[in-house]
mmCIF file of C-alpha atoms in Angstrom:
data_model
loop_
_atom_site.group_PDB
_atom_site.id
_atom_site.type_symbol
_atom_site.label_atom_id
_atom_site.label_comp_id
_atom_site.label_asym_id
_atom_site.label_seq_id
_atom_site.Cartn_x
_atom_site.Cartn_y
_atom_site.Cartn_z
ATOM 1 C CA UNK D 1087 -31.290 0.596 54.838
ATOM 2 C CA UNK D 1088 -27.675 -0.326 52.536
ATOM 3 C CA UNK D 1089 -27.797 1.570 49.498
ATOM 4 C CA UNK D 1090 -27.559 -1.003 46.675
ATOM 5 C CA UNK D 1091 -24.432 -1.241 44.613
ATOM 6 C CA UNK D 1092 -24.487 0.515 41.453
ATOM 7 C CA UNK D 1093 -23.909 -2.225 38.506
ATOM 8 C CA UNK D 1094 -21.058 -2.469 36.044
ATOM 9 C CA UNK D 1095 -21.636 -0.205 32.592
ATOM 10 C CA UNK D 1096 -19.696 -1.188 29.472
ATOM 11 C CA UNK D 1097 -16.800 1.542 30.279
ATOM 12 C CA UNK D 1098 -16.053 -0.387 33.540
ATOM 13 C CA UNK D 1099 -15.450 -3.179 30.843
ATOM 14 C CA UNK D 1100 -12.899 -1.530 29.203
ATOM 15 C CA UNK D 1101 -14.999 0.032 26.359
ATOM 16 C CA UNK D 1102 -16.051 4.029 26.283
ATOM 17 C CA UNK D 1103 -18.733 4.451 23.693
ATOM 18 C CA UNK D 1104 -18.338 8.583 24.245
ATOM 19 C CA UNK D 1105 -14.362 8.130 23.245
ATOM 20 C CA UNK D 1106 -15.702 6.142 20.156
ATOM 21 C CA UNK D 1107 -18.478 9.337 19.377
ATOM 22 C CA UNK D 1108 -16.013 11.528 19.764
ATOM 23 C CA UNK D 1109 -13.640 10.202 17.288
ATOM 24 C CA UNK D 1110 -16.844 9.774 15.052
ATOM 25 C CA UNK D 1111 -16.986 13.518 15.444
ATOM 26 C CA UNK D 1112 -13.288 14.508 14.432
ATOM 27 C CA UNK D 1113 -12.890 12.664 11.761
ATOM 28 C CA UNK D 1114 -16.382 13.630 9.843
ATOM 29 C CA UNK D 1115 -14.417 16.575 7.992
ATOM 30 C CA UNK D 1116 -11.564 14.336 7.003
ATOM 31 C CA UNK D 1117 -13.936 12.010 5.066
ATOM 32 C CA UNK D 1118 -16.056 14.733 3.776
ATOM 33 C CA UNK D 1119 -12.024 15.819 2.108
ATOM 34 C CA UNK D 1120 -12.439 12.457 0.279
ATOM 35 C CA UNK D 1121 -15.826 13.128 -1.815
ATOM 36 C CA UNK D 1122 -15.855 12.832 -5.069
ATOM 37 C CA UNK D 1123 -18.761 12.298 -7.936
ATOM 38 C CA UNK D 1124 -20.312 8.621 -7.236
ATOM 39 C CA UNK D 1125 -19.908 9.462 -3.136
ATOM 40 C CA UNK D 1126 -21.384 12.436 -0.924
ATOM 41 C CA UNK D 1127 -22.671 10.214 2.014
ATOM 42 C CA UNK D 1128 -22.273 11.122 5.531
ATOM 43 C CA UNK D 1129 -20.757 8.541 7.759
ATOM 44 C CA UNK D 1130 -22.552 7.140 10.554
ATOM 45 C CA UNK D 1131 -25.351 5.044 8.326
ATOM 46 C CA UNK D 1132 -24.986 1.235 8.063
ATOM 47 C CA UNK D 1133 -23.394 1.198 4.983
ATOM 48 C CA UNK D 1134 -21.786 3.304 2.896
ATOM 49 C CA UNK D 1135 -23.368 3.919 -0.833
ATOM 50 C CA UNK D 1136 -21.863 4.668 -4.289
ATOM 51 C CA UNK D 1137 -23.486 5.853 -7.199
ATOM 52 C CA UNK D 1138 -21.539 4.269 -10.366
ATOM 53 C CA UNK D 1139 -23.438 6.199 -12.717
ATOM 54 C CA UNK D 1140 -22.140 8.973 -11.505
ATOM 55 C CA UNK D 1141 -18.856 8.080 -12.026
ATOM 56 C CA UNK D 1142 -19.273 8.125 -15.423
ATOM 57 C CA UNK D 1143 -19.194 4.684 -15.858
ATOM 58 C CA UNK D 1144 -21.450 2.679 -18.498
ATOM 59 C CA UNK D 1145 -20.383 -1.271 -18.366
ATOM 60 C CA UNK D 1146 -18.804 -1.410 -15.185
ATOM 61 C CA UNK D 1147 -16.709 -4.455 -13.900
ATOM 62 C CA UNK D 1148 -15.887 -3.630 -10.360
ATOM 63 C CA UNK D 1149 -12.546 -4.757 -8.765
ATOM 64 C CA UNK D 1150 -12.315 -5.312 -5.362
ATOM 65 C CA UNK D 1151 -9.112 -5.077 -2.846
ATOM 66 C CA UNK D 1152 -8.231 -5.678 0.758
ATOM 67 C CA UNK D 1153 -4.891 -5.738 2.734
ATOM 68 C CA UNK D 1154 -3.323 -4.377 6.191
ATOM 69 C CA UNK D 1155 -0.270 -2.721 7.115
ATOM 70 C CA UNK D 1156 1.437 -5.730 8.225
ATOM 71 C CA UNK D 1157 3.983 -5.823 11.062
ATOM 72 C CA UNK D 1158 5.099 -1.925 10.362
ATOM 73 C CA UNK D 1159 2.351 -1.422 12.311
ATOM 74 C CA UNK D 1160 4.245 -2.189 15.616
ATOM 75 C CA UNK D 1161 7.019 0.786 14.115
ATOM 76 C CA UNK D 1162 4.100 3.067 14.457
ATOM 77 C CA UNK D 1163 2.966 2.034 17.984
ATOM 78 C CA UNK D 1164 6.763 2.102 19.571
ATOM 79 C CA UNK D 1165 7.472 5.485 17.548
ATOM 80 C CA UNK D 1166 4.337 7.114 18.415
ATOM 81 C CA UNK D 1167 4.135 7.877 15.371
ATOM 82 C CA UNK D 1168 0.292 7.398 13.817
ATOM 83 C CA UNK D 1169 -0.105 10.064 10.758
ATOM 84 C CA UNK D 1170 0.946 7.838 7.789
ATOM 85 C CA UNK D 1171 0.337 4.839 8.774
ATOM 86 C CA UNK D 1172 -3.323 5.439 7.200
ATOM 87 C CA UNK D 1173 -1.773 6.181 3.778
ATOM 88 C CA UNK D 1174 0.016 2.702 3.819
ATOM 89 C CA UNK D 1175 -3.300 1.147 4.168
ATOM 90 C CA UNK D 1176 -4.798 2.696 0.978
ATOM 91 C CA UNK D 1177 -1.772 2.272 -0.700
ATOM 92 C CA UNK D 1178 -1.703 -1.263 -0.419
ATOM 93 C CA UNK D 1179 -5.234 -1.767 -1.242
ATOM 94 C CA UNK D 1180 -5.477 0.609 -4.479
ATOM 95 C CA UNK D 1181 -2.513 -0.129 -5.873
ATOM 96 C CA UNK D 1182 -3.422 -3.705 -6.428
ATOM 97 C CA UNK D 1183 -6.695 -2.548 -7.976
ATOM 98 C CA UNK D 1184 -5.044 0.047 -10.320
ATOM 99 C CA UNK D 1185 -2.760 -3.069 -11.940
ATOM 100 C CA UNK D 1186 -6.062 -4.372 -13.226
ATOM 101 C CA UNK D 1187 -6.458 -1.756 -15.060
ATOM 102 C CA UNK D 1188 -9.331 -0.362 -12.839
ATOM 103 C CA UNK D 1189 -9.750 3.018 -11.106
ATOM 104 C CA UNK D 1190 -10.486 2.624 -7.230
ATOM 105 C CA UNK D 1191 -13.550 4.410 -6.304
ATOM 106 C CA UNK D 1192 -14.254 3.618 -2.795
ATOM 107 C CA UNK D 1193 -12.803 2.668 0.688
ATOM 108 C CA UNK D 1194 -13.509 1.540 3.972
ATOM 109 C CA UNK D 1195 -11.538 0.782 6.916
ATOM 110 C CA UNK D 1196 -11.347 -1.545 10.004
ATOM 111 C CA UNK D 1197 -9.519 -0.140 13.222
ATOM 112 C CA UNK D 1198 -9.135 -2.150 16.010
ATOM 113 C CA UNK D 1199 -7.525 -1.205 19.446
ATOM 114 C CA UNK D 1200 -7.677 -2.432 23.281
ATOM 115 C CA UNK D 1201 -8.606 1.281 24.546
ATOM 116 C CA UNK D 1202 -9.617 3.666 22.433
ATOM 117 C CA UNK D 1203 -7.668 6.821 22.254
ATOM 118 C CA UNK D 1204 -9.703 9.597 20.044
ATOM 119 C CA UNK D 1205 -6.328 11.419 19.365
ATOM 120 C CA UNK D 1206 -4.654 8.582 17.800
ATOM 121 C CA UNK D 1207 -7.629 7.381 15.936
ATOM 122 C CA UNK D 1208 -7.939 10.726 14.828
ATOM 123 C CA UNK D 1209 -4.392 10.867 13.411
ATOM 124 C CA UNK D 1210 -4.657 7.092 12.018
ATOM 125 C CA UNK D 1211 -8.132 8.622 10.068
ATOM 126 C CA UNK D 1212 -6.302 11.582 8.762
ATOM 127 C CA UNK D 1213 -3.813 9.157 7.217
ATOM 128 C CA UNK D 1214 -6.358 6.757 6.131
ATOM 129 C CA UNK D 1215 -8.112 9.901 4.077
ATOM 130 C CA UNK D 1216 -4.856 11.601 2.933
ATOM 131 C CA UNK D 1217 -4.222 8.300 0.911
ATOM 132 C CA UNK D 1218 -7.675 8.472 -0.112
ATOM 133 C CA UNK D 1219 -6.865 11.639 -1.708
ATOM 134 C CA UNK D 1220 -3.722 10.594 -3.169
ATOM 135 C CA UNK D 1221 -6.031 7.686 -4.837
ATOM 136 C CA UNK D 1222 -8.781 9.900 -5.868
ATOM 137 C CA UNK D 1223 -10.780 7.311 -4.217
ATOM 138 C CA UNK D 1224 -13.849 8.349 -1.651
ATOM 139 C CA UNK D 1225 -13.703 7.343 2.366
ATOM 140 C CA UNK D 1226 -17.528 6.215 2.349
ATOM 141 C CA UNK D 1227 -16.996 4.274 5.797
ATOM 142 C CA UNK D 1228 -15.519 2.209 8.343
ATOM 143 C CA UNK D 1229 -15.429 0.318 11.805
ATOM 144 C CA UNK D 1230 -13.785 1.295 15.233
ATOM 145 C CA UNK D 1231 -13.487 -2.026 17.692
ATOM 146 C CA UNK D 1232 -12.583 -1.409 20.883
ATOM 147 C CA UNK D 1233 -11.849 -4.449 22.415
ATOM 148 C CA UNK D 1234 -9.795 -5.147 25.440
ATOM 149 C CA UNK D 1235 -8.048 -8.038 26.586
ATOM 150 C CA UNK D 1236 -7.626 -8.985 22.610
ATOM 151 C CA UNK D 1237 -5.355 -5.537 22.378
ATOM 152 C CA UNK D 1238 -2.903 -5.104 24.515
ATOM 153 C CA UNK D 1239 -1.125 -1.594 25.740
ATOM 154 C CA UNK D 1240 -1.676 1.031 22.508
ATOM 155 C CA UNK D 1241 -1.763 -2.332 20.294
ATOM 156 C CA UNK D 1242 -4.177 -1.172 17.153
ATOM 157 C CA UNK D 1243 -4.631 -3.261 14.154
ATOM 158 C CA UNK D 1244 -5.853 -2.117 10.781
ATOM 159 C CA UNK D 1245 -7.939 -3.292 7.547
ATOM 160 C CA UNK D 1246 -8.379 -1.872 4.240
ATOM 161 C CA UNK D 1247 -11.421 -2.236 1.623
ATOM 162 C CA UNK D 1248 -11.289 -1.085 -1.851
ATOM 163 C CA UNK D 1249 -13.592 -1.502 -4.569
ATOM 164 C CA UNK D 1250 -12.289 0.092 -7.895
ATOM 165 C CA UNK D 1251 -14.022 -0.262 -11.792
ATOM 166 C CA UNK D 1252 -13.245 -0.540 -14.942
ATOM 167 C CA UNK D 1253 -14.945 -0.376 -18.330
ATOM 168 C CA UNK D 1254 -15.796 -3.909 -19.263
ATOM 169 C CA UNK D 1255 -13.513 -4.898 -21.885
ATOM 170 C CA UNK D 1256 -10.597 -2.612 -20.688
ATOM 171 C CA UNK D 1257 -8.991 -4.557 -17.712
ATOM 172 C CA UNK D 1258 -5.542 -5.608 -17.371
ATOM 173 C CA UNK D 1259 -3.636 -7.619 -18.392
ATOM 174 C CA UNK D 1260 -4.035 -7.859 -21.762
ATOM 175 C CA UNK D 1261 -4.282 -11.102 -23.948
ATOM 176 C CA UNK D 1262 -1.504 -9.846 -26.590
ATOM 177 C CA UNK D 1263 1.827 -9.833 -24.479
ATOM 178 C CA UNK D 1264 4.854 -10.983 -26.848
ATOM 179 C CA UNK D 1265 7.929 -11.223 -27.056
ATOM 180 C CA UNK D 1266 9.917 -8.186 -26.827
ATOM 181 C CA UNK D 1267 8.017 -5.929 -24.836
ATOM 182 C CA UNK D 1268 9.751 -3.880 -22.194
ATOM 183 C CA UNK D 1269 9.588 -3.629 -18.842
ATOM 184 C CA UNK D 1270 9.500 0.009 -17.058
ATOM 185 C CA UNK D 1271 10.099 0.300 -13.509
ATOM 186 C CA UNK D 1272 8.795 2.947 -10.958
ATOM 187 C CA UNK D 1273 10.497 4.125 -8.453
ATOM 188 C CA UNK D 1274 9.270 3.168 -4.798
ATOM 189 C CA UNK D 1275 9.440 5.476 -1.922
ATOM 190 C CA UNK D 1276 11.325 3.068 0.385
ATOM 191 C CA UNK D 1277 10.072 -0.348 1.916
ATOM 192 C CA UNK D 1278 6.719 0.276 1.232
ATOM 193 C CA UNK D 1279 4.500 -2.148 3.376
ATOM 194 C CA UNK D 1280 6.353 -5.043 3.045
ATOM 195 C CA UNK D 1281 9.209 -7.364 5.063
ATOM 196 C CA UNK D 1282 9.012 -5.586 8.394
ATOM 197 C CA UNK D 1283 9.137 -8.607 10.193
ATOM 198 C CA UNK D 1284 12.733 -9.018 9.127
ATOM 199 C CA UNK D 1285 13.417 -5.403 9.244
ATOM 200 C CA UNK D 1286 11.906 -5.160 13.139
ATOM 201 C CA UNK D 1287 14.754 -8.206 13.834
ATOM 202 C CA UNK D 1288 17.743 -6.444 11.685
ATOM 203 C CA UNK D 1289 16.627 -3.328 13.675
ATOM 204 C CA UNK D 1290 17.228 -5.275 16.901
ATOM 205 C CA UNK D 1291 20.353 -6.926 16.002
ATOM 206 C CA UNK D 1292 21.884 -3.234 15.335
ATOM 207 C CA UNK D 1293 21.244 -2.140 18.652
ATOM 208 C CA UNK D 1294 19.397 1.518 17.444
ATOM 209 C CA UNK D 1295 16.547 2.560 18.894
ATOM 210 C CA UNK D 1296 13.634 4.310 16.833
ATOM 211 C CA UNK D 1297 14.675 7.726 17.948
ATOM 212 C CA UNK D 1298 17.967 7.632 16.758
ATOM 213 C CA UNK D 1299 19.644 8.947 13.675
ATOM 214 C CA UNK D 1300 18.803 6.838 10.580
ATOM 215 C CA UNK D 1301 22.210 5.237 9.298
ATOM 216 C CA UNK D 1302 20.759 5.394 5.588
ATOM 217 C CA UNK D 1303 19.066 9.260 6.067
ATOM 218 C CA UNK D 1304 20.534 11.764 7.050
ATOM 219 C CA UNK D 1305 18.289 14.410 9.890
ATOM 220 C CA UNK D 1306 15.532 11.539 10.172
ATOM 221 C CA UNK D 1307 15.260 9.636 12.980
ATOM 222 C CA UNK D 1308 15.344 6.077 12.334
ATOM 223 C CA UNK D 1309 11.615 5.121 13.253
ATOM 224 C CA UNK D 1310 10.452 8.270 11.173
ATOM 225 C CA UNK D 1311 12.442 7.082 8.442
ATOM 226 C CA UNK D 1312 11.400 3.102 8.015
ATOM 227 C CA UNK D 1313 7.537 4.576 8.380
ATOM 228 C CA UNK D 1314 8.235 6.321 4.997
ATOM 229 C CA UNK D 1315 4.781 5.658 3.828
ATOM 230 C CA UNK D 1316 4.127 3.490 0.653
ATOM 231 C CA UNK D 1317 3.872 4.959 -3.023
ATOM 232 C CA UNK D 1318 0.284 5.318 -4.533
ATOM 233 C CA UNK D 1319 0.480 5.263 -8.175
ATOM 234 C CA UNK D 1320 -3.266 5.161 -9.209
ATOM 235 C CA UNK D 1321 -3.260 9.072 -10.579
ATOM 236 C CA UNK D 1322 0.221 8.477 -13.099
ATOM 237 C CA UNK D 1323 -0.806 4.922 -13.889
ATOM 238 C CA UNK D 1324 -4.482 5.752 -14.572
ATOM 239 C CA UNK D 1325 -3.258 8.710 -16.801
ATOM 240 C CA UNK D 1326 -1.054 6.187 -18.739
ATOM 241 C CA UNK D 1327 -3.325 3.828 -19.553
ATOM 242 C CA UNK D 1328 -5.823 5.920 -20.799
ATOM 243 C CA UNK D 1329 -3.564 8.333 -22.551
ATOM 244 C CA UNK D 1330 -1.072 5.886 -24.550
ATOM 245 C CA UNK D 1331 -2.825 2.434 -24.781
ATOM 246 C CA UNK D 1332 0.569 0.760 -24.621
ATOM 247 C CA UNK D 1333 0.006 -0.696 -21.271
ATOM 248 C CA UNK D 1334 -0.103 -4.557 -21.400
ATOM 249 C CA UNK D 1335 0.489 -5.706 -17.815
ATOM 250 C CA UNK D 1336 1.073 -4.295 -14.311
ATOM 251 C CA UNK D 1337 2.432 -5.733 -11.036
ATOM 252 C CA UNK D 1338 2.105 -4.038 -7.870
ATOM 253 C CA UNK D 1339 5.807 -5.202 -6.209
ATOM 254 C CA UNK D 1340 4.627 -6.147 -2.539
ATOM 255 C CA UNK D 1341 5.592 -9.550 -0.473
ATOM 256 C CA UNK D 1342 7.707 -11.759 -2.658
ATOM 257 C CA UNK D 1343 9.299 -9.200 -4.412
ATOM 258 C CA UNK D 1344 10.553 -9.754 -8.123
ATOM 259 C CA UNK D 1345 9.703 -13.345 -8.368
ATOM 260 C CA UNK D 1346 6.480 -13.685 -6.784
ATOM 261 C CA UNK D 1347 4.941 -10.979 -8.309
ATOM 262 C CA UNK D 1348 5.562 -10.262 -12.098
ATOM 263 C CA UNK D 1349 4.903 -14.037 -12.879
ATOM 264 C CA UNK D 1350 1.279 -13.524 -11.652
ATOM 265 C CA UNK D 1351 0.477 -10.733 -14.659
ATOM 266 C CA UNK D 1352 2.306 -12.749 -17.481
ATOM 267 C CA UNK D 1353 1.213 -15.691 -19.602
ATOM 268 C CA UNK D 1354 2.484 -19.189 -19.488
ATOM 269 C CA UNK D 1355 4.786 -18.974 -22.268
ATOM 270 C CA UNK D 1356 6.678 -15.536 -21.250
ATOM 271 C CA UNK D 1357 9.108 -15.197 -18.490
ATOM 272 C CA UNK D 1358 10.235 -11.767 -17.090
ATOM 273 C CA UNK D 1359 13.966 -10.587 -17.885
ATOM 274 C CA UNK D 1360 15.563 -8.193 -15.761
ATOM 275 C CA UNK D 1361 18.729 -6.007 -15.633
ATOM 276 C CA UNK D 1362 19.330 -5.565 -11.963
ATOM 277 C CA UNK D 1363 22.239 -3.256 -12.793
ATOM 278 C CA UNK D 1364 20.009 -0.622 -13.542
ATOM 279 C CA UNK D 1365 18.011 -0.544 -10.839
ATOM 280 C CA UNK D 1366 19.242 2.114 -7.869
ATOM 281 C CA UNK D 1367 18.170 0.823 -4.494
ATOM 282 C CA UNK D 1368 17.427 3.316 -1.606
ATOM 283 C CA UNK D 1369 20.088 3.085 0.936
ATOM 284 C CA UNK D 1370 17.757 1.569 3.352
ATOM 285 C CA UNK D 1371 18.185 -1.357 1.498
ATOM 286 C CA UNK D 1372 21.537 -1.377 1.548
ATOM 287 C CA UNK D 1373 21.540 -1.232 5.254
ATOM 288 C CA UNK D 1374 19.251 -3.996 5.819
ATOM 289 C CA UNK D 1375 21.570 -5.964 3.149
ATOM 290 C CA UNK D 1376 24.854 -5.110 5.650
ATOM 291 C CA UNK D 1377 23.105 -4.821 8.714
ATOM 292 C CA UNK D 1378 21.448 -8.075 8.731
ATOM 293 C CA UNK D 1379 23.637 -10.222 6.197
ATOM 294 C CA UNK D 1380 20.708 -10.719 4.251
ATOM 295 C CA UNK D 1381 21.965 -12.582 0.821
ATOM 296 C CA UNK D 1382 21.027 -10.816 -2.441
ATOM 297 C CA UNK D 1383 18.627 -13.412 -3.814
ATOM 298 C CA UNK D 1384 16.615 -13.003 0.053
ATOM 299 C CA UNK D 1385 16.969 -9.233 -0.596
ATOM 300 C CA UNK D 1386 14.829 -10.229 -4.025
ATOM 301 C CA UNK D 1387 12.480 -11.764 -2.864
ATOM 302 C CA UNK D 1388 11.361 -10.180 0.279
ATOM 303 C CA UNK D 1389 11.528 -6.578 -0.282
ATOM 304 C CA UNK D 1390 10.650 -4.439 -3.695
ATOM 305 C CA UNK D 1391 14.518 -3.163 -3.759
ATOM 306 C CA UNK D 1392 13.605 0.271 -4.484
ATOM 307 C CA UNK D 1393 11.086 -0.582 -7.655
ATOM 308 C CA UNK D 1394 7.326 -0.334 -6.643
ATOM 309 C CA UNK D 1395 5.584 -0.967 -9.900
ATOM 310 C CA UNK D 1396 6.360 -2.623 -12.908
ATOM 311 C CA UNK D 1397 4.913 -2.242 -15.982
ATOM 312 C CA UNK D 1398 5.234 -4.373 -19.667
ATOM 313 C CA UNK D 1399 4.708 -1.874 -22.547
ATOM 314 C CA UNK D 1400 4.924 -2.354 -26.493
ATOM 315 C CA UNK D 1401 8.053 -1.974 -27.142
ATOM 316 C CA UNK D 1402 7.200 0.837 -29.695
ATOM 317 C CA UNK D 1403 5.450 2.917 -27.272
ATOM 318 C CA UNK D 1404 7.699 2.341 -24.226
ATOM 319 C CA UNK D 1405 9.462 5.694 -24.543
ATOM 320 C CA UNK D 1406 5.688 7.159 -24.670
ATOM 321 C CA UNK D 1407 4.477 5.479 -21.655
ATOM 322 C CA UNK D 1408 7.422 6.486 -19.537
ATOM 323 C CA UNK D 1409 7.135 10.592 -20.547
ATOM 324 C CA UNK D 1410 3.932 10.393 -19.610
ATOM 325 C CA UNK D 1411 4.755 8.703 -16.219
ATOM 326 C CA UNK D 1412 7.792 11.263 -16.131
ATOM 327 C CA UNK D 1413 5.104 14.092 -16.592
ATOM 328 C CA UNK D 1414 2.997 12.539 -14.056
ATOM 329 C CA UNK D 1415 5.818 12.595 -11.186
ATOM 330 C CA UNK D 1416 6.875 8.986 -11.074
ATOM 331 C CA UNK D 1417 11.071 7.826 -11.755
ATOM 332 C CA UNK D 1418 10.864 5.887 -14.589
ATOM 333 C CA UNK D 1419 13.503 3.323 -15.735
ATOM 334 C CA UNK D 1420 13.628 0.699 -18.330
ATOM 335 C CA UNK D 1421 14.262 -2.591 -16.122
ATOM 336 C CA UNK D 1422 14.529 -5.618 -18.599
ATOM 337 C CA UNK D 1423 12.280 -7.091 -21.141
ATOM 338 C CA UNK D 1424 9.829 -10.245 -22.387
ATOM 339 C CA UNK D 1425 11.515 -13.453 -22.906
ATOM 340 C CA UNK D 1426 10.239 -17.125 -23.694
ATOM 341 C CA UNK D 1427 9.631 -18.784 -20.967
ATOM 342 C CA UNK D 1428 12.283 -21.140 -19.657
ATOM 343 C CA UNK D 1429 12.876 -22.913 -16.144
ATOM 344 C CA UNK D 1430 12.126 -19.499 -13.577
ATOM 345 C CA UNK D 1431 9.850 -17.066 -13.482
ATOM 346 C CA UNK D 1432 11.832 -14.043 -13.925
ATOM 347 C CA UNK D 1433 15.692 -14.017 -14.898
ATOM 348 C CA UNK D 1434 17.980 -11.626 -13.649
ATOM 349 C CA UNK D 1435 20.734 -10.404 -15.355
ATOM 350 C CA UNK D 1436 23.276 -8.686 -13.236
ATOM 351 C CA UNK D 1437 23.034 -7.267 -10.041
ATOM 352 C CA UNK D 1438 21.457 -4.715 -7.540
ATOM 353 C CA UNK D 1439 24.067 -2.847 -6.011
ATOM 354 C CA UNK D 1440 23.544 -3.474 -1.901
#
């Protein structure tokens, strides 16, 4: 009698629901790292809950925020290199939620690979919940898709949720922007999360490889250094707003750079007016800007040029808002001002050194 061939299972397919439980298993303790009062879930439900009264809140408007990592994914995935990734994610996500005025509460992620490795995810998670941290925000969930023949090789893709709040009445930007208010700059940390598509092409046309010595960085290797994970600002913003009151706008300097994203935060009738001069770009800027020919004005508008956040203040308060900022750990400079509005969206005056 022939014994009957044994069927296909779902690993044969490609997808290992033990590597998925085990993952589920190493990374319980990094979201437990995340609680805070609102959130003090397990994962593993359906859904993830958060108690707003808890908070402390009493009116709530919630703000809501999603975004990826963008093409500097595929940095992480040549380097190897998976541990702060996951903080780019959040970054992205609560840092557009903190320019409303808003604190971010929550966060959930989406990870999505061909074959699951638990030691990568694991990393990727530990990343994911370090940025959490950072944010004072709570890791209350998340999805692992294994899916292969979408994937290909160590291919991952990632997601990020945020939902943030604010009392109602106290979101940003405010209705009373004139004139003469000043614009304060923070510091970024680097590229951020932004441009890597042209940064991936300059890196080709130099010939480097992601091991080697970083041009612009001295003792880090260049993959290490372009993975320089993205500034979160929600703890030194947060601490601004609520302890000066001289906050009018905020804009979170991602794609588009400059001119695509102050506009979005100002009225109609007001134009942004900046002194480039001022501003001190990393030297990884100025190697893209050599490397790769790139012209100034395509430096402007692609990449944040070394200023992450800006912010329009009273003019009265400015030097308040920036000690406090100062106190808080951020580089604060004054970067230009508010100006009638005439034919562009923001004027530049001078130049950034690249």
């Amino acid at each position: 009698m022939n014994k009957r061939k044994s069927g296909l299972t779902y690993a044969d397919a490609g997808v290992d629901i033990d590597a998925g439980n085990l993952m589920i298993e190493r990374i319980k303790p990094l979201v437990r790292s995340t609680r805070r009062p609102g959130a003090d879930g397990e994962i593993g439900g359906f859904g993830g809950l958060f108690d707003l009264k808890a908070a402390g809140f009493a009116d709530p408007i919630l703000v809501a925020a999603n975004d990826g990592v963008g093409t500097k994914l595929k940095i992480a995935v040549e380097a190897q290199k998976h541990d702060t990734i996951g903080i780019d994610l959040v970054a992205m996500c609560v840092n557009d939620i903190v320019v409303q005025g808003a604190e971010p509460l929550f966060f959930l992620d989406y990870f999505a690979t061909g074959r699951l490795d638990p030691a990568v995810g694991t990393k990727i998670v530990a990343g994911i919940a370090e940025g959490c941290r950072q944010a004072g925000c709570a890791l209350i969930g998340g999805e692992t898709a294994e899916m292969p023949g979408l994937y290909q090789g160590r291919d991952f893709d990632l997601a990020g949720f945020a939902v943030g709040a604010a009392e109602r009445g106290q979101l940003l930007p405010t209705d009373d922007i004139v004139e003469g208010d000043v614009l304060l700059g923070l510091a970024s940390t680097g590229l951020h999360s932004n441009g890597f598509s042209l940064v991936r092409r300059i890196v080709e046309r130099s010939g480097l490889g992601w091991e080697d010595a970083a041009p612009f960085a001295d003792g880090v290797a260049l993959g290490e250094a372009l993975l320089e994970p993205t500034r979160i600002y929600v703890r030194s913003v947060l601490k601004a707003i609520r302890g000066t009151h001289g906050i009018k706008a905020l804009a979170h300097i991602t794609g588009g750079g400059f001119p695509e994203n102050i506009p979005r935060v100002l009225p109609r009738d007001f134009t942004a007016e900046l002194d480039l001069d001022v501003i001190e770009a990393p030297g990884v800027f100025r190697w893209l800007a050599a490397t790769g020919g790139v012209a100034h004005e395509e430096m402007l508008r692609t990449f944040n040029c070394g200023i992450g956040m800006v912010l329009a203040v009273a003019s009265g308060q400015a030097a308040q808002v920036a000690a406090v900022l100062q106190e808080a750990g951020e580089t604060v400079s004054p970067i230009g001002r508010i100006v009638p509005r005439r034919d562009a969206g923001v004027i530049y005056r001078g130049q950034i050194e690249l």
